[in-house]
Amino acid sequence: MTELDEIDRKLIHALGRDARQSASALGKRFGLSQPATWRRIKRLEEAGVIAGKRLRLSAEKLGFGVTVFLGIKLATKGRVSLEDFERAVSAIPEVQTVEHVLGLYDYRLRVVARDLPDFERVLRRRIMTLPGAGEVEANVLLSEERMPGPL
Amino acid sequence: MTELDEIDRKLIHALGRDARQSASALGKRFGLSQPATWRRIKRLEEAGVIAGKRLRLSAEKLGFGVTVFLGIKLATKGRVSLEDFERAVSAIPEVQTVEHVLGLYDYRLRVVARDLPDFERVLRRRIMTLPGAGEVEANVLLSEERMPGPL
DNA sequence: CTTGAAAAGAACTGCCT
DNA sequence: AGGCAGTTCTTTTCAAG
């Protein structure tokens, strides 16, 4: 954990909304000079608080109209089977995120597909054949909103 | 949907990993000049394929050691109750994302907390009191990996 | 599409309070 | 810590092939 003051939090919050803002523009808004603002951002990057910058991509514009969340319960949970499962699931291009979780399910996957027939193909030929996959539960994404919360 | 050639996909893929790369550096890697590369990126932004740039923040470094996924089933599902629920859930700072989904649950939330006692506080005082919230299922995040997939 | 150039702005550095 | 001044790099636009 890192010590942050008010200005650091404001900077993180502002950059979280749009990472393309310049240090000088942010400095004006928060009453700092350009180098001072830049040094703060640099310090946050070096401390690992800011781990990088990523693109926000539109799944629809890329032709992926369907996003499905899968909850997966493994049939056999040895150490080997976890690694086997993770290696196999990492090879599926339609899988965007793999989350190892504790609870009703063992893994949660975010999967994209062009449409529902395409998703059925992914599900039958890729997901259902994963080594160790037991119960699979699906939720189709209708809409999503990210909040300007603490992170 | 937008028409993309091989180079567009390579650019999106490369920028998806690290959005801080310059147009000239990307151009060298893919055999394009700096202005040509820049025009392609600009075109992708104007087409909405690239929707923006966001910070990747470290939850741990910010003092949030616990991430929990909640699946929520509404008790009463009228149009009014959906909007009530969404408005109320949007006011909880610990909620990072709200996903309206189709399936076993109605909403999926990504929630962060400093630790498990802090999460219990959020769950009891914030989540359980949400208007219309019925069944709540929780999965604690152990580890997460984002893939270099199609998006 | 390319190269080359020029102007604007953002990122970075050193020095000083 | 912060500000100021200056340098370097990227971005952005333009002309011409």
Short mmCIF file of C-alpha atoms (C1' of nucleotides) in Angstrom, two decimals:
data_model
loop_
_atom_site.label_atom_id
_atom_site.label_comp_id
_atom_site.label_asym_id
_atom_site.label_seq_id
_atom_site.Cartn_x
_atom_site.Cartn_y
_atom_site.Cartn_z
CA MET A 1 0.00 0.00 0.00
CA THR A 2 1.11 3.54 -0.77
CA GLU A 3 0.60 6.84 1.01
CA LEU A 4 -1.54 9.18 -1.05
CA ASP A 5 -2.66 12.73 -0.36
CA GLU A 6 -5.73 14.50 -1.68
CA ILE A 7 -4.08 15.66 -4.89
CA ASP A 8 -2.82 12.17 -5.71
CA ARG A 9 -6.35 10.84 -5.35
CA LYS A 10 -7.72 13.60 -7.57
CA LEU A 11 -5.11 12.83 -10.20
CA ILE A 12 -5.86 9.11 -10.12
CA HIS A 13 -9.57 9.78 -10.33
CA ALA A 14 -9.21 12.19 -13.26
CA LEU A 15 -6.82 9.91 -15.14
CA GLY A 16 -9.07 6.95 -14.44
CA ARG A 17 -11.80 8.66 -16.43
CA ASP A 18 -9.53 9.63 -19.32
CA ALA A 19 -5.86 8.71 -19.35
CA ARG A 20 -5.12 11.05 -22.25
CA GLN A 21 -5.11 14.22 -20.19
CA SER A 22 -1.79 16.04 -20.08
CA ALA A 23 0.12 16.88 -16.93
CA SER A 24 -0.23 20.60 -17.61
CA ALA A 25 -4.02 20.41 -18.06
CA LEU A 26 -4.35 18.40 -14.85
CA GLY A 27 -2.03 20.80 -13.05
CA LYS A 28 -4.18 23.79 -13.93
CA ARG A 29 -7.28 22.05 -12.59
CA PHE A 30 -5.69 21.19 -9.27
CA GLY A 31 -3.48 24.22 -8.78
CA LEU A 32 -0.10 22.69 -9.59
CA SER A 33 2.58 23.44 -12.14
CA GLN A 34 3.20 21.08 -15.03
CA PRO A 35 6.46 19.58 -13.64
CA ALA A 36 4.98 19.10 -10.16
CA THR A 37 1.97 17.30 -11.65
CA TRP A 38 4.20 15.24 -13.89
CA ARG A 39 6.43 14.24 -10.96
CA ARG A 40 3.40 13.06 -8.97
CA ILE A 41 2.17 10.91 -11.84
CA LYS A 42 5.66 9.51 -12.33
CA ARG A 43 5.89 8.70 -8.64
CA LEU A 44 2.55 6.87 -8.78
CA GLU A 45 3.77 4.85 -11.75
CA GLU A 46 7.03 3.93 -10.03
CA ALA A 47 5.18 2.96 -6.87
CA GLY A 48 3.07 0.60 -9.00
CA VAL A 49 -0.19 2.32 -8.10
CA ILE A 50 -0.55 3.15 -11.78
CA ALA A 51 0.31 -0.14 -13.47
CA GLY A 52 -0.05 1.08 -17.04
CA LYS A 53 -2.43 2.44 -19.64
CA ARG A 54 -4.80 0.32 -21.67
CA LEU A 55 -7.16 0.94 -24.55
CA ARG A 56 -10.86 0.94 -24.05
CA LEU A 57 -12.18 -1.02 -27.04
CA SER A 58 -15.72 -1.27 -28.31
CA ALA A 59 -16.69 -4.95 -28.58
CA GLU A 60 -19.68 -4.08 -30.77
CA LYS A 61 -17.61 -2.05 -33.24
CA LEU A 62 -15.23 -4.99 -33.51
CA GLY A 63 -18.09 -7.30 -34.40
CA PHE A 64 -18.51 -9.00 -31.04
CA GLY A 65 -22.15 -8.52 -30.19
CA VAL A 66 -22.31 -11.09 -27.43
CA THR A 67 -20.51 -11.10 -24.09
CA VAL A 68 -21.15 -13.98 -21.70
CA PHE A 69 -19.94 -14.58 -18.17
CA LEU A 70 -19.32 -18.20 -17.32
CA GLY A 71 -19.08 -19.63 -13.84
CA ILE A 72 -17.21 -22.92 -13.91
CA LYS A 73 -17.00 -25.58 -11.23
CA LEU A 74 -14.17 -28.03 -11.68
CA ALA A 75 -14.92 -31.74 -11.48
CA THR A 76 -11.49 -32.59 -10.03
CA LYS A 77 -9.53 -29.97 -8.13
CA GLY A 78 -5.95 -31.08 -7.70
CA ARG A 79 -3.03 -28.73 -8.20
CA VAL A 80 -2.35 -30.34 -11.54
CA SER A 81 -5.91 -29.91 -12.71
CA LEU A 82 -5.90 -26.18 -11.89
CA GLU A 83 -2.82 -25.65 -14.02
CA ASP A 84 -4.16 -27.84 -16.80
CA PHE A 85 -7.39 -25.93 -16.80
CA GLU A 86 -5.69 -22.53 -16.82
CA ARG A 87 -3.35 -23.48 -19.63
CA ALA A 88 -6.19 -24.83 -21.76
CA VAL A 89 -8.48 -21.87 -21.12
CA SER A 90 -5.68 -19.43 -21.95
CA ALA A 91 -5.54 -20.88 -25.44
CA ILE A 92 -9.13 -19.92 -26.29
CA PRO A 93 -9.07 -16.59 -28.10
CA GLU A 94 -12.68 -15.75 -27.24
CA VAL A 95 -11.87 -15.80 -23.53
CA GLN A 96 -11.07 -12.27 -22.40
CA THR A 97 -10.50 -12.75 -18.70
CA VAL A 98 -9.90 -15.71 -16.42
CA GLU A 99 -10.64 -15.20 -12.76
CA HIS A 100 -9.75 -17.81 -10.20
CA VAL A 101 -12.34 -17.40 -7.44
CA LEU A 102 -13.43 -18.84 -4.14
CA GLY A 103 -17.09 -19.68 -3.68
CA LEU A 104 -19.80 -21.47 -5.58
CA TYR A 105 -17.57 -21.60 -8.66
CA ASP A 106 -13.86 -22.15 -9.15
CA TYR A 107 -13.34 -19.99 -12.23
CA ARG A 108 -15.18 -17.15 -13.83
CA LEU A 109 -14.62 -16.41 -17.51
CA ARG A 110 -15.55 -13.42 -19.63
CA VAL A 111 -16.18 -14.69 -23.16
CA VAL A 112 -16.97 -12.72 -26.32
CA ALA A 113 -18.55 -14.03 -29.54
CA ARG A 114 -19.88 -12.54 -32.76
CA ASP A 115 -23.45 -13.69 -32.03
CA LEU A 116 -25.31 -16.41 -30.20
CA PRO A 117 -24.67 -19.15 -32.80
CA ASP A 118 -21.00 -18.27 -32.61
CA PHE A 119 -21.16 -18.41 -28.82
CA GLU A 120 -22.76 -21.84 -28.99
CA ARG A 121 -19.83 -23.02 -31.09
CA VAL A 122 -17.34 -21.67 -28.54
CA LEU A 123 -19.27 -23.21 -25.68
CA ARG A 124 -19.62 -26.67 -27.24
CA ARG A 125 -16.24 -27.02 -28.90
CA ARG A 126 -14.04 -25.03 -26.52
CA ILE A 127 -15.53 -24.63 -23.07
CA MET A 128 -17.30 -27.96 -22.56
CA THR A 129 -14.15 -29.81 -23.61
CA LEU A 130 -11.90 -28.06 -21.07
CA PRO A 131 -9.98 -30.53 -18.89
CA GLY A 132 -11.70 -30.86 -15.53
CA ALA A 133 -14.67 -28.62 -16.31
CA GLY A 134 -17.74 -29.70 -14.35
CA GLU A 135 -20.78 -27.50 -13.91
CA VAL A 136 -20.97 -24.46 -16.19
CA GLU A 137 -23.32 -21.56 -15.56
CA ALA A 138 -23.84 -18.69 -18.01
CA ASN A 139 -24.98 -15.08 -17.79
CA VAL A 140 -25.41 -13.01 -20.94
CA LEU A 141 -24.34 -9.37 -20.64
CA LEU A 142 -27.12 -6.86 -21.35
CA SER A 143 -25.40 -3.66 -20.25
CA GLU A 144 -22.42 -2.67 -18.20
CA GLU A 145 -21.32 0.40 -16.31
CA ARG A 146 -17.98 1.16 -14.72
CA MET A 147 -18.02 3.46 -11.74
CA PRO A 148 -15.68 6.30 -10.80
CA GLY A 149 -15.10 4.57 -7.47
CA PRO A 150 -11.97 4.41 -5.30
CA LEU A 151 -9.88 2.78 -8.05
CA MET B 1 -19.03 -2.97 -37.01
CA THR B 2 -15.93 -1.65 -38.72
CA GLU B 3 -13.76 -3.08 -41.47
CA LEU B 4 -10.26 -3.83 -40.22
CA ASP B 5 -7.23 -5.18 -42.03
CA GLU B 6 -4.31 -7.09 -40.59
CA ILE B 7 -2.35 -4.00 -39.63
CA ASP B 8 -5.32 -2.45 -37.83
CA ARG B 9 -5.64 -5.61 -35.77
CA LYS B 10 -1.94 -5.60 -34.99
CA LEU B 11 -2.13 -1.98 -33.89
CA ILE B 12 -5.15 -2.64 -31.67
CA HIS B 13 -3.45 -5.67 -30.19
CA ALA B 14 -0.21 -3.82 -29.51
CA LEU B 15 -1.96 -0.80 -28.03
CA GLY B 16 -4.21 -3.07 -26.00
CA ARG B 17 -1.13 -4.35 -24.19
CA ASP B 18 0.39 -0.92 -23.66
CA ALA B 19 -1.37 2.23 -24.81
CA ARG B 20 1.71 4.39 -24.24
CA GLN B 21 3.52 3.33 -27.41
CA SER B 22 4.17 6.08 -29.94
CA ALA B 23 2.91 6.02 -33.51
CA SER B 24 6.46 6.03 -34.86
CA ALA B 25 7.55 3.07 -32.72
CA LEU B 26 4.48 1.08 -33.81
CA GLY B 27 5.06 2.06 -37.41
CA LYS B 28 8.60 0.67 -37.37
CA ARG B 29 7.37 -2.63 -35.98
CA PHE B 30 4.70 -3.07 -38.63
CA GLY B 31 6.43 -1.48 -41.60
CA LEU B 32 4.54 1.79 -41.74
CA SER B 33 5.61 5.41 -41.57
CA GLN B 34 4.76 7.54 -38.58
CA PRO B 35 2.00 9.59 -40.33
CA ALA B 36 0.41 6.45 -41.81
CA THR B 37 0.37 4.76 -38.43
CA TRP B 38 -1.01 7.88 -36.80
CA ARG B 39 -3.80 8.16 -39.39
CA ARG B 40 -4.82 4.55 -38.76
CA ILE B 41 -5.03 5.08 -35.01
CA LYS B 42 -6.98 8.30 -35.53
CA ARG B 43 -9.38 6.52 -37.87
CA LEU B 44 -9.95 3.77 -35.30
CA GLU B 45 -10.68 6.39 -32.65
CA GLU B 46 -13.12 8.25 -34.89
CA ALA B 47 -14.85 4.98 -35.81
CA GLY B 48 -15.35 4.35 -32.11
CA VAL B 49 -13.38 1.10 -32.18
CA ILE B 50 -10.93 2.73 -29.78
CA ALA B 51 -13.21 4.32 -27.20
CA GLY B 52 -10.49 5.89 -25.07
CA LYS B 53 -7.58 5.17 -22.79
CA ARG B 54 -7.86 4.12 -19.19
CA LEU B 55 -5.44 3.64 -16.33
CA ARG B 56 -4.63 0.21 -15.06
CA LEU B 57 -4.62 0.67 -11.27
CA SER B 58 -3.28 -1.70 -8.65
CA ALA B 59 -6.04 -2.42 -6.12
CA GLU B 60 -3.50 -3.83 -3.65
CA LYS B 61 -1.25 -0.76 -3.82
CA LEU B 62 -4.30 1.39 -3.15
CA GLY B 63 -5.11 -0.62 -0.05
CA PHE B 64 -7.92 -2.74 -1.45
CA GLY B 65 -6.87 -6.28 -0.73
CA VAL B 66 -10.25 -7.88 -1.36
CA THR B 67 -12.22 -8.08 -4.59
CA VAL B 68 -15.55 -9.89 -4.58
CA PHE B 69 -17.94 -10.70 -7.39
CA LEU B 70 -21.58 -10.65 -6.39
CA GLY B 71 -24.41 -12.26 -8.32
CA ILE B 72 -27.70 -10.66 -7.37
CA LYS B 73 -31.21 -11.91 -8.05
CA LEU B 74 -33.89 -9.26 -7.70
CA ALA B 75 -36.92 -10.05 -5.58
CA THR B 76 -39.24 -7.89 -7.68
CA LYS B 77 -38.40 -7.19 -11.30
CA GLY B 78 -40.49 -4.34 -12.62
CA ARG B 79 -39.07 -1.55 -14.75
CA VAL B 80 -39.16 0.73 -11.75
CA SER B 81 -37.29 -1.71 -9.56
CA LEU B 82 -34.49 -2.09 -12.13
CA GLU B 83 -33.96 1.66 -12.20
CA ASP B 84 -34.22 1.95 -8.42
CA PHE B 85 -31.70 -0.81 -8.01
CA GLU B 86 -29.27 0.68 -10.52
CA ARG B 87 -29.49 4.15 -8.99
CA ALA B 88 -28.92 2.81 -5.48
CA VAL B 89 -26.04 0.55 -6.48
CA SER B 90 -24.38 3.40 -8.36
CA ALA B 91 -24.13 5.34 -5.12
CA ILE B 92 -21.94 2.70 -3.43
CA PRO B 93 -18.31 3.74 -3.85
CA GLU B 94 -16.97 0.23 -3.32
CA VAL B 95 -18.87 -1.03 -6.37
CA GLN B 96 -16.55 -0.91 -9.37
CA THR B 97 -18.77 -2.33 -12.10
CA VAL B 98 -22.45 -3.05 -12.49
CA GLU B 99 -23.43 -5.58 -15.11
CA HIS B 100 -27.04 -6.18 -16.03
CA VAL B 101 -27.18 -9.80 -17.12
CA LEU B 102 -29.57 -12.48 -18.31
CA GLY B 103 -29.48 -15.87 -16.61
CA LEU B 104 -29.42 -17.20 -13.11
CA TYR B 105 -28.77 -13.69 -11.75
CA ASP B 106 -30.06 -10.27 -12.73
CA TYR B 107 -27.00 -8.20 -11.82
CA ARG B 108 -23.35 -8.91 -11.33
CA LEU B 109 -21.25 -6.51 -9.25
CA ARG B 110 -17.53 -6.18 -8.83
CA VAL B 111 -16.88 -4.90 -5.33
CA VAL B 112 -13.60 -3.91 -3.67
CA ALA B 113 -12.86 -3.59 0.05
CA ARG B 114 -9.80 -3.05 2.23
CA ASP B 115 -10.12 -6.47 3.85
CA LEU B 116 -12.74 -9.04 4.76
CA PRO B 117 -14.12 -7.16 7.79
CA ASP B 118 -14.46 -4.11 5.56
CA PHE B 119 -16.19 -6.24 2.94
CA GLU B 120 -18.62 -7.53 5.54
CA ARG B 121 -19.50 -3.95 6.42
CA VAL B 122 -20.16 -3.14 2.73
CA LEU B 123 -22.20 -6.28 2.29
CA ARG B 124 -24.38 -5.80 5.37
CA ARG B 125 -24.88 -2.06 5.30
CA ARG B 126 -24.82 -1.41 1.55
CA ILE B 127 -25.59 -4.47 -0.54
CA MET B 128 -28.17 -6.26 1.61
CA THR B 129 -30.16 -3.06 1.95
CA LEU B 130 -30.41 -2.44 -1.80
CA PRO B 131 -34.02 -1.97 -2.96
CA GLY B 132 -35.30 -5.19 -4.50
CA ALA B 133 -32.22 -7.30 -3.77
CA GLY B 134 -33.15 -10.94 -3.29
CA GLU B 135 -30.62 -13.75 -3.43
CA VAL B 136 -26.96 -12.71 -3.25
CA GLU B 137 -24.11 -15.03 -4.18
CA ALA B 138 -20.45 -14.16 -3.68
CA ASN B 139 -17.14 -15.23 -5.19
CA VAL B 140 -13.87 -13.93 -3.76
CA LEU B 141 -11.19 -13.15 -6.33
CA LEU B 142 -7.97 -15.12 -5.89
CA SER B 143 -6.20 -14.20 -9.12
CA GLU B 144 -7.08 -12.70 -12.44
CA GLU B 145 -5.59 -12.73 -15.91
CA ARG B 146 -6.58 -10.67 -18.92
CA MET B 147 -5.92 -12.24 -22.27
CA PRO B 148 -4.54 -10.69 -25.46
CA GLY B 149 -7.66 -11.96 -27.26
CA PRO B 150 -9.62 -10.44 -30.12
CA LEU B 151 -10.36 -7.22 -28.20
"C1'" DC C 1 0.70 4.75 -49.61
"C1'" DT C 2 5.43 7.28 -48.89
"C1'" DT C 3 9.11 10.99 -47.22
"C1'" DG C 4 10.30 15.41 -45.33
"C1'" DA C 5 9.36 19.34 -42.78
"C1'" DA C 6 7.40 22.45 -39.64
"C1'" DA C 7 4.66 23.96 -35.68
"C1'" DA C 8 2.38 22.89 -31.33
"C1'" DG C 9 2.25 20.61 -27.31
"C1'" DA C 10 3.57 17.25 -23.97
"C1'" DA C 11 7.23 14.97 -21.57
"C1'" DC C 12 11.38 15.25 -19.15
"C1'" DT C 13 15.73 17.63 -16.72
"C1'" DG C 14 18.35 20.78 -13.73
"C1'" DC C 15 18.40 24.30 -10.71
"C1'" DC C 16 16.41 27.12 -7.21
"C1'" DT C 17 13.02 28.37 -3.17
"C1'" DA D 1 7.58 19.04 -1.46
"C1'" DG D 2 6.84 23.19 -5.36
"C1'" DG D 3 8.04 26.59 -9.32
"C1'" DC D 4 10.75 28.28 -13.43
"C1'" DA D 5 13.24 27.81 -17.57
"C1'" DG D 6 14.97 25.14 -20.99
"C1'" DT D 7 15.52 20.75 -23.80
"C1'" DT D 8 13.81 16.65 -26.03
"C1'" DC D 9 10.32 13.96 -27.85
"C1'" DT D 10 5.71 13.07 -29.70
"C1'" DT D 11 1.88 14.60 -31.78
"C1'" DT D 12 -0.38 16.83 -35.42
"C1'" DT D 13 -0.66 19.02 -39.76
"C1'" DC D 14 0.97 20.09 -44.27
"C1'" DA D 15 3.24 19.75 -48.97
"C1'" DA D 16 4.80 16.89 -52.56
"C1'" DG D 17 5.93 12.31 -54.87
#
